[in-house]
GROMACS .gro file of C-alpha atoms in nm:
model
  355
    1MET     CA    1  -0.011   0.005  -0.010
    2THR     CA    2   0.200   0.320  -0.124
    3GLN     CA    3   0.184   0.604   0.162
    4LEU     CA    4  -0.031   0.898   0.032
    5LYS     CA    5   0.210   1.187  -0.006
    6ASN     CA    6  -0.105   1.465   0.011
    7ASP     CA    7  -0.372   1.370   0.219
    8VAL     CA    8  -0.495   1.719   0.285
    9PHE     CA    9  -0.826   1.646   0.117
   10LEU     CA   10  -0.875   1.356   0.360
   11ARG     CA   11  -0.793   1.577   0.643
   12ALA     CA   12  -1.011   1.831   0.573
   13LEU     CA   13  -1.303   1.600   0.518
   14MET     CA   14  -1.232   1.476   0.872
   15ARG     CA   15  -1.187   1.814   1.059
   16GLU     CA   16  -0.863   1.752   1.134
   17PRO     CA   17  -0.587   2.017   1.129
   18VAL     CA   18  -0.430   2.110   0.774
   19PRO     CA   19  -0.166   2.364   0.654
   20TYR     CA   20  -0.416   2.556   0.344
   21THR     CA   21  -0.751   2.460   0.256
   22PRO     CA   22  -0.740   2.161  -0.020
   23ILE     CA   23  -0.889   2.222  -0.361
   24TRP     CA   24  -1.058   2.039  -0.629
   25MET     CA   25  -1.329   2.061  -0.886
   26MET     CA   26  -1.651   1.851  -0.996
   27ARG     CA   27  -1.624   1.785  -1.333
   28GLN     CA   28  -1.246   1.835  -1.318
   29ALA     CA   29  -1.169   1.597  -1.605
   30GLY     CA   30  -1.367   1.721  -1.898
   31ARG     CA   31  -1.458   1.912  -2.206
   32TYR     CA   32  -1.277   2.234  -2.073
   33LEU     CA   33  -0.949   2.069  -2.151
   34PRO     CA   34  -0.796   2.022  -2.500
   35GLU     CA   35  -0.639   1.667  -2.454
   36TYR     CA   36  -0.970   1.564  -2.301
   37ASN     CA   37  -1.141   1.616  -2.634
   38GLN     CA   38  -0.838   1.440  -2.766
   39THR     CA   39  -0.885   1.126  -2.608
   40ARG     CA   40  -1.278   1.138  -2.611
   41ALA     CA   41  -1.204   1.167  -2.989
   42GLN     CA   42  -0.974   0.859  -2.942
   43ALA     CA   43  -1.239   0.662  -2.779
   44GLY     CA   44  -1.470   0.717  -3.022
   45SER     CA   45  -1.770   0.818  -2.787
   46PHE     CA   46  -1.867   0.919  -2.418
   47LEU     CA   47  -1.948   0.579  -2.345
   48GLY     CA   48  -1.656   0.438  -2.532
   49LEU     CA   49  -1.448   0.638  -2.305
   50ALA     CA   50  -1.615   0.597  -1.978
   51GLN     CA   51  -1.645   0.229  -2.030
   52ASN     CA   52  -1.250   0.143  -2.097
   53PRO     CA   53  -1.069   0.163  -1.804
   54GLU     CA   54  -0.718   0.279  -1.959
   55TYR     CA   55  -0.899   0.600  -2.137
   56ALA     CA   56  -1.102   0.663  -1.826
   57CYS     CA   57  -0.804   0.639  -1.610
   58GLU     CA   58  -0.592   0.891  -1.884
   59VAL     CA   59  -0.853   1.155  -1.866
   60THR     CA   60  -0.879   1.122  -1.447
   61LEU     CA   61  -0.530   1.215  -1.451
   62GLN     CA   62  -0.541   1.483  -1.724
   63PRO     CA   63  -0.625   1.779  -1.464
   64LEU     CA   64  -0.349   1.632  -1.214
   65ARG     CA   65  -0.071   1.718  -1.506
   66ARG     CA   66  -0.215   2.045  -1.519
   67PHE     CA   67  -0.275   2.180  -1.201
   68ALA     CA   68  -0.168   2.114  -0.858
   69LEU     CA   69  -0.538   1.976  -0.717
   70ASP     CA   70  -0.569   1.783  -0.367
   71ALA     CA   71  -0.776   1.501  -0.516
   72ALA     CA   72  -0.847   1.308  -0.814
   73ILE     CA   73  -1.214   1.197  -0.878
   74LEU     CA   74  -1.302   0.918  -1.110
   75PHE     CA   75  -1.421   0.985  -1.437
   76SER     CA   76  -1.743   0.790  -1.492
   77ASP     CA   77  -2.092   0.876  -1.505
   78ILE     CA   78  -2.393   0.894  -1.232
   79LEU     CA   79  -2.604   0.647  -1.531
   80THR     CA   80  -2.387   0.350  -1.476
   81VAL     CA   81  -2.621   0.213  -1.229
   82PRO     CA   82  -2.925   0.236  -1.412
   83ASP     CA   83  -2.769   0.118  -1.740
   84ALA     CA   84  -2.692  -0.232  -1.569
   85MET     CA   85  -3.031  -0.260  -1.474
   86GLY     CA   86  -3.121  -0.273  -1.826
   87LEU     CA   87  -3.248   0.054  -1.901
   88GLY     CA   88  -3.014   0.063  -2.219
   89LEU     CA   89  -2.780   0.393  -2.207
   90GLN     CA   90  -2.713   0.598  -2.478
   91PHE     CA   91  -2.531   0.960  -2.546
   92VAL     CA   92  -2.715   1.147  -2.810
   93THR     CA   93  -2.478   1.385  -2.974
   94GLY     CA   94  -2.572   1.751  -2.884
   95GLU     CA   95  -2.859   1.617  -2.612
   96GLY     CA   96  -2.692   1.427  -2.357
   97PRO     CA   97  -2.792   1.089  -2.194
   98ARG     CA   98  -3.100   0.908  -2.278
   99PHE     CA   99  -3.259   0.557  -2.187
  100GLU     CA  100  -3.386   0.336  -2.434
  101ARG     CA  101  -3.673   0.174  -2.179
  102PRO     CA  102  -3.756   0.421  -1.929
  103LEU     CA  103  -3.939   0.327  -1.611
  104ARG     CA  104  -4.286   0.432  -1.757
  105ASP     CA  105  -4.562   0.170  -1.605
  106GLU     CA  106  -4.611  -0.038  -1.319
  107ALA     CA  107  -4.511  -0.383  -1.521
  108ALA     CA  108  -4.128  -0.214  -1.575
  109ILE     CA  109  -4.111  -0.063  -1.210
  110ALA     CA  110  -4.229  -0.418  -1.085
  111ALA     CA  111  -3.910  -0.595  -1.325
  112LEU     CA  112  -3.672  -0.390  -1.237
  113ARG     CA  113  -3.403  -0.552  -1.015
  114ALA     CA  114  -3.073  -0.444  -0.839
  115PRO     CA  115  -2.788  -0.455  -1.130
  116ASP     CA  116  -2.513  -0.725  -1.102
  117LEU     CA  117  -2.217  -0.575  -0.982
  118ASP     CA  118  -2.023  -0.750  -1.277
  119ARG     CA  119  -2.134  -0.541  -1.551
  120LEU     CA  120  -1.984  -0.248  -1.358
  121ARG     CA  121  -1.661  -0.408  -1.347
  122TYR     CA  122  -1.510  -0.174  -1.581
  123VAL     CA  123  -1.568   0.120  -1.346
  124PHE     CA  124  -1.390  -0.080  -1.050
  125ASP     CA  125  -1.103  -0.185  -1.288
  126ALA     CA  126  -1.088   0.215  -1.369
  127VAL     CA  127  -1.060   0.298  -0.999
  128SER     CA  128  -0.794   0.005  -0.922
  129LEU     CA  129  -0.589   0.138  -1.248
  130VAL     CA  130  -0.635   0.501  -1.151
  131ARG     CA  131  -0.504   0.426  -0.760
  132ARG     CA  132  -0.194   0.242  -0.921
  133GLU     CA  133  -0.101   0.519  -1.141
  134LEU     CA  134  -0.179   0.812  -0.881
  135ASP     CA  135   0.114   0.627  -0.681
  136GLY     CA  136   0.008   0.801  -0.341
  137SER     CA  137   0.022   1.160  -0.514
  138VAL     CA  138  -0.331   1.235  -0.399
  139PRO     CA  139  -0.629   1.044  -0.322
  140LEU     CA  140  -0.904   0.910  -0.525
  141ILE     CA  141  -1.265   0.997  -0.490
  142GLY     CA  142  -1.528   0.747  -0.615
  143PHE     CA  143  -1.917   0.854  -0.666
  144SER     CA  144  -2.262   0.758  -0.752
  145GLY     CA  145  -2.586   0.963  -0.819
  146SER     CA  146  -2.827   0.952  -0.532
  147PRO     CA  147  -3.110   0.706  -0.535
  148TRP     CA  148  -3.341   1.014  -0.586
  149THR     CA  149  -3.127   1.166  -0.886
  150LEU     CA  150  -3.084   0.811  -1.043
  151ALA     CA  151  -3.481   0.785  -1.004
  152CYS     CA  152  -3.545   1.111  -1.227
  153TYR     CA  153  -3.354   0.980  -1.506
  154MET     CA  154  -3.502   0.640  -1.500
  155VAL     CA  155  -3.865   0.750  -1.530
  156GLU     CA  156  -3.789   1.081  -1.754
  157GLY     CA  157  -3.552   0.871  -1.975
  158GLN     CA  158  -3.318   1.180  -2.014
  159GLY     CA  159  -3.285   1.510  -1.844
  160SER     CA  160  -3.584   1.730  -1.765
  161SER     CA  161  -3.670   2.100  -1.682
  162ASP     CA  162  -3.966   2.014  -1.522
  163TYR     CA  163  -3.992   1.640  -1.386
  164ARG     CA  164  -4.301   1.623  -1.473
  165GLN     CA  165  -4.309   1.231  -1.548
  166VAL     CA  166  -4.092   1.142  -1.212
  167LYS     CA  167  -4.329   1.406  -1.007
  168THR     CA  168  -4.637   1.257  -1.152
  169LEU     CA  169  -4.528   0.913  -1.053
  170LEU     CA  170  -4.453   1.074  -0.720
  171TYR     CA  171  -4.781   1.230  -0.645
  172GLN     CA  172  -5.021   0.944  -0.809
  173ARG     CA  173  -4.824   0.618  -0.710
  174PRO     CA  174  -4.566   0.727  -0.453
  175ASP     CA  175  -4.554   0.319  -0.379
  176LEU     CA  176  -4.407   0.245  -0.680
  177LEU     CA  177  -4.154   0.548  -0.682
  178HIS     CA  178  -4.076   0.412  -0.329
  179ARG     CA  179  -3.977   0.059  -0.478
  180ILE     CA  180  -3.745   0.228  -0.778
  181LEU     CA  181  -3.580   0.426  -0.468
  182GLY     CA  182  -3.552   0.136  -0.265
  183LEU     CA  183  -3.341  -0.070  -0.499
  184ASN     CA  184  -3.140   0.201  -0.615
  185ALA     CA  185  -3.049   0.270  -0.262
  186GLN     CA  186  -2.928  -0.085  -0.226
  187ALA     CA  187  -2.733  -0.074  -0.587
  188VAL     CA  188  -2.591   0.243  -0.515
  189ALA     CA  189  -2.447   0.113  -0.149
  190ALA     CA  190  -2.290  -0.171  -0.319
  191TYR     CA  191  -2.170   0.045  -0.601
  192LEU     CA  192  -1.984   0.236  -0.395
  193ASN     CA  193  -1.839  -0.019  -0.169
  194ALA     CA  194  -1.720  -0.194  -0.468
  195GLN     CA  195  -1.532   0.132  -0.559
  196ILE     CA  196  -1.375   0.162  -0.196
  197GLN     CA  197  -1.283  -0.218  -0.206
  198ALA     CA  198  -1.095  -0.133  -0.564
  199GLY     CA  199  -0.917   0.165  -0.407
  200ALA     CA  200  -1.143   0.498  -0.389
  201GLN     CA  201  -1.005   0.678  -0.065
  202ALA     CA  202  -1.335   0.890  -0.025
  203VAL     CA  203  -1.695   0.867  -0.205
  204MET     CA  204  -1.943   1.157  -0.287
  205VAL     CA  205  -2.323   1.103  -0.363
  206PHE     CA  206  -2.456   1.346  -0.624
  207ASP     CA  207  -2.788   1.453  -0.568
  208SER     CA  208  -2.807   1.640  -0.862
  209TRP     CA  209  -3.177   1.708  -0.876
  210GLY     CA  210  -3.269   1.687  -0.492
  211GLY     CA  211  -3.360   2.058  -0.487
  212VAL     CA  212  -3.640   2.029  -0.711
  213LEU     CA  213  -3.835   1.881  -0.475
  214ALA     CA  214  -4.083   2.062  -0.226
  215ASP     CA  215  -4.003   2.091   0.137
  216GLY     CA  216  -4.086   1.779   0.331
  217LEU     CA  217  -4.064   1.564  -0.009
  218PHE     CA  218  -3.735   1.632  -0.052
  219GLN     CA  219  -3.656   1.457   0.317
  220GLN     CA  220  -3.926   1.162   0.230
  221PHE     CA  221  -3.783   1.068  -0.158
  222SER     CA  222  -3.444   1.184  -0.151
  223LEU     CA  223  -3.273   1.261   0.212
  224ASP     CA  224  -3.432   0.949   0.360
  225TYR     CA  225  -3.262   0.715   0.098
  226THR     CA  226  -2.936   0.889   0.078
  227ARG     CA  227  -2.945   0.837   0.435
  228GLN     CA  228  -2.975   0.433   0.374
  229VAL     CA  229  -2.713   0.465   0.109
  230VAL     CA  230  -2.462   0.624   0.389
  231ALA     CA  231  -2.560   0.373   0.672
  232GLY     CA  232  -2.494   0.083   0.381
  233LEU     CA  233  -2.131   0.208   0.331
  234THR     CA  234  -1.779   0.073   0.432
  235ARG     CA  235  -1.644   0.362   0.661
  236GLU     CA  236  -1.254   0.187   0.700
  237HIS     CA  237  -1.021   0.062   0.404
  238GLU     CA  238  -0.666  -0.001   0.408
  239GLY     CA  239  -0.676   0.083   0.758
  240ARG     CA  240  -0.840   0.470   0.741
  241ARG     CA  241  -1.151   0.618   0.752
  242VAL     CA  242  -1.314   0.635   0.393
  243PRO     CA  243  -1.482   1.004   0.420
  244VAL     CA  244  -1.832   1.067   0.274
  245ILE     CA  245  -1.946   1.387   0.067
  246VAL     CA  246  -2.313   1.413   0.014
  247PHE     CA  247  -2.396   1.725  -0.248
  248THR     CA  248  -2.761   1.819  -0.311
  249LYS     CA  249  -2.768   2.090  -0.547
  250GLY     CA  250  -3.040   2.355  -0.465
  251GLY     CA  251  -3.040   2.174  -0.081
  252GLY     CA  252  -2.841   2.477   0.098
  253GLN     CA  253  -3.215   2.527   0.293
  254TRP     CA  254  -3.190   2.183   0.455
  255VAL     CA  255  -2.787   2.194   0.536
  256GLU     CA  256  -2.877   2.057   0.869
  257ALA     CA  257  -3.101   1.765   0.776
  258ILE     CA  258  -2.827   1.688   0.491
  259ALA     CA  259  -2.562   1.681   0.800
  260GLN     CA  260  -2.766   1.472   1.006
  261SER     CA  261  -2.748   1.178   0.708
  262GLY     CA  262  -2.410   1.017   0.880
  263CYS     CA  263  -2.184   1.200   0.561
  264ASP     CA  264  -1.876   1.340   0.702
  265ALA     CA  265  -1.900   1.682   0.443
  266VAL     CA  266  -2.175   1.836   0.305
  267GLY     CA  267  -2.157   1.967  -0.019
  268LEU     CA  268  -2.310   2.304  -0.105
  269ASP     CA  269  -2.362   2.526  -0.407
  270TRP     CA  270  -2.296   2.914  -0.489
  271THR     CA  271  -2.697   2.988  -0.395
  272ALA     CA  272  -2.605   2.921  -0.001
  273ASN     CA  273  -2.384   3.132   0.248
  274LEU     CA  274  -2.124   2.909   0.339
  275ALA     CA  275  -2.089   3.116   0.716
  276ALA     CA  276  -2.434   3.036   0.758
  277ALA     CA  277  -2.445   2.689   0.663
  278ARG     CA  278  -2.133   2.645   0.921
  279GLN     CA  279  -2.300   2.812   1.206
  280ARG     CA  280  -2.627   2.593   1.097
  281VAL     CA  281  -2.426   2.288   1.137
  282ASN     CA  282  -2.205   2.403   1.398
  283ASP     CA  283  -1.861   2.199   1.240
  284ARG     CA  284  -1.984   1.878   1.334
  285VAL     CA  285  -1.963   1.789   0.944
  286ALA     CA  286  -1.697   1.979   0.719
  287LEU     CA  287  -1.860   2.184   0.412
  288GLN     CA  288  -1.704   2.152   0.056
  289GLY     CA  289  -1.775   2.452  -0.214
  290ASN     CA  290  -1.877   2.699  -0.327
  291LEU     CA  291  -1.769   2.900  -0.577
  292ASP     CA  292  -2.003   3.019  -0.885
  293PRO     CA  293  -1.858   2.803  -1.183
  294MET     CA  294  -1.935   3.099  -1.408
  295ALA     CA  295  -1.671   3.331  -1.195
  296LEU     CA  296  -1.391   3.162  -1.354
  297PHE     CA  297  -1.487   3.353  -1.676
  298GLY     CA  298  -1.406   3.683  -1.505
  299GLY     CA  299  -1.023   3.697  -1.555
  300ASP     CA  300  -0.751   3.651  -1.295
  301ALA     CA  301  -0.840   3.903  -1.076
  302ALA     CA  302  -1.166   3.849  -1.041
  303ILE     CA  303  -1.150   3.510  -0.996
  304ARG     CA  304  -0.852   3.530  -0.697
  305ALA     CA  305  -1.075   3.807  -0.540
  306GLU     CA  306  -1.424   3.500  -0.564
  307ALA     CA  307  -1.165   3.246  -0.411
  308ARG     CA  308  -1.093   3.503  -0.140
  309ARG     CA  309  -1.462   3.569  -0.090
  310VAL     CA  310  -1.553   3.215  -0.071
  311LEU     CA  311  -1.267   3.161   0.179
  312ALA     CA  312  -1.345   3.459   0.436
  313ASP     CA  313  -1.727   3.342   0.399
  314PHE     CA  314  -1.621   2.998   0.579
  315GLY     CA  315  -1.391   3.180   0.805
  316PRO     CA  316  -1.111   3.074   0.997
  317VAL     CA  317  -1.107   2.702   0.983
  318GLY     CA  318  -1.046   2.603   1.377
  319GLN     CA  319  -1.249   2.312   1.456
  320GLY     CA  320  -1.420   2.279   1.118
  321GLY     CA  321  -1.357   2.148   0.766
  322HIS     CA  322  -1.339   2.309   0.438
  323VAL     CA  323  -1.297   2.157   0.108
  324PHE     CA  324  -1.293   2.455  -0.166
  325ASN     CA  325  -1.498   2.357  -0.495
  326LEU     CA  326  -1.704   2.526  -0.752
  327GLY     CA  327  -2.094   2.505  -0.648
  328HIS     CA  328  -2.137   2.297  -0.967
  329GLY     CA  329  -1.991   2.140  -1.260
  330ILE     CA  330  -1.678   2.342  -1.427
  331SER     CA  331  -1.829   2.437  -1.749
  332GLN     CA  332  -1.671   2.294  -2.096
  333PHE     CA  333  -1.609   2.681  -2.219
  334THR     CA  334  -1.421   2.763  -1.893
  335PRO     CA  335  -1.016   2.887  -2.000
  336PRO     CA  336  -0.771   2.602  -1.825
  337GLU     CA  337  -0.549   2.938  -1.698
  338ALA     CA  338  -0.881   3.013  -1.536
  339VAL     CA  339  -0.786   2.729  -1.333
  340VAL     CA  340  -0.466   2.801  -1.242
  341SER     CA  341  -0.526   3.106  -1.112
  342LEU     CA  342  -0.795   2.978  -0.900
  343VAL     CA  343  -0.570   2.688  -0.727
  344ASP     CA  344  -0.271   2.912  -0.677
  345GLU     CA  345  -0.511   3.193  -0.482
  346VAL     CA  346  -0.721   2.905  -0.301
  347HIS     CA  347  -0.356   2.716  -0.168
  348THR     CA  348  -0.205   3.074  -0.085
  349ALA     CA  349  -0.465   3.298   0.033
  350SER     CA  350  -0.635   2.980   0.234
  351ARG     CA  351  -0.288   2.982   0.483
  352ALA     CA  352  -0.402   3.258   0.712
  353TYR     CA  353  -0.730   3.090   0.816
  354HIS     CA  354  -0.533   2.771   0.930
  355GLY     CA  355  -0.317   2.746   1.207
   0.00000   0.00000   0.00000
């Protein structure tokens, strides 16, 4: 087992003292990097990239060659689990992911089964390969979509602007939606545990669409199932704690409830006030976030000023834990030099808040 050379990210998640605030970015391996686009062209398609461990490893490592990031995140897709359940994932150019067989009737939902993890072997092989290639330079994050977010895609069949199909099911036949969510929670816990066994040193649950639910329904249809996932996770591996991050886009209003899900850190989007969120959770968990990804289009001075603002918003770290991140995924149009400015400013300016 290779000794980690930089474990600042893992220690920050555990609210242990660190010399500076660590930074990584959601979707850091992506289309804003020319080398990613070259590798994707070689792979022939997005799925060709995601389902080939060598290609997935290569694009996972690309941002770390350019930027002094404190963690790698596995290059994969949140829809691997429903694809392995037999829904038939396709990526349509310009339209994004689509399922050939969305869950639109009671018979389809009754027939749904938890996936055979062997169908996801390519993900675990990629995790093992990335860990080997990282050689202890930084930790590797594994991830999954939340049960609710996966259910949105499984019922809608693709991304949605109004979530009409899944919300119709929620209001008309909540029993059927609960069946999907229960299976998803089992599948996601098993999937994340297999990533941990393969070498993921932290895991993150992306509840990308939790924020579209009404208050009360978020707790019942999203958070309850995320809590089941977290409760089922392996929390110790290779002799150290495996921290868990839960990120709900649009979930700032529920930060206390999310913090009580059993996670080690709560991810926040850019609409949340970090200082208020920290006060509300009383440093019981670390916080991750929360720069607006569009700030990276402001030029060097603006990027640095915004980075300092986010750090000041969290304040002196003390007994808390802060991992700097964007409030959602990096835009494909981001100039790579913007990331250089951001990482440099976070690493430099954050030292004043530690110690």
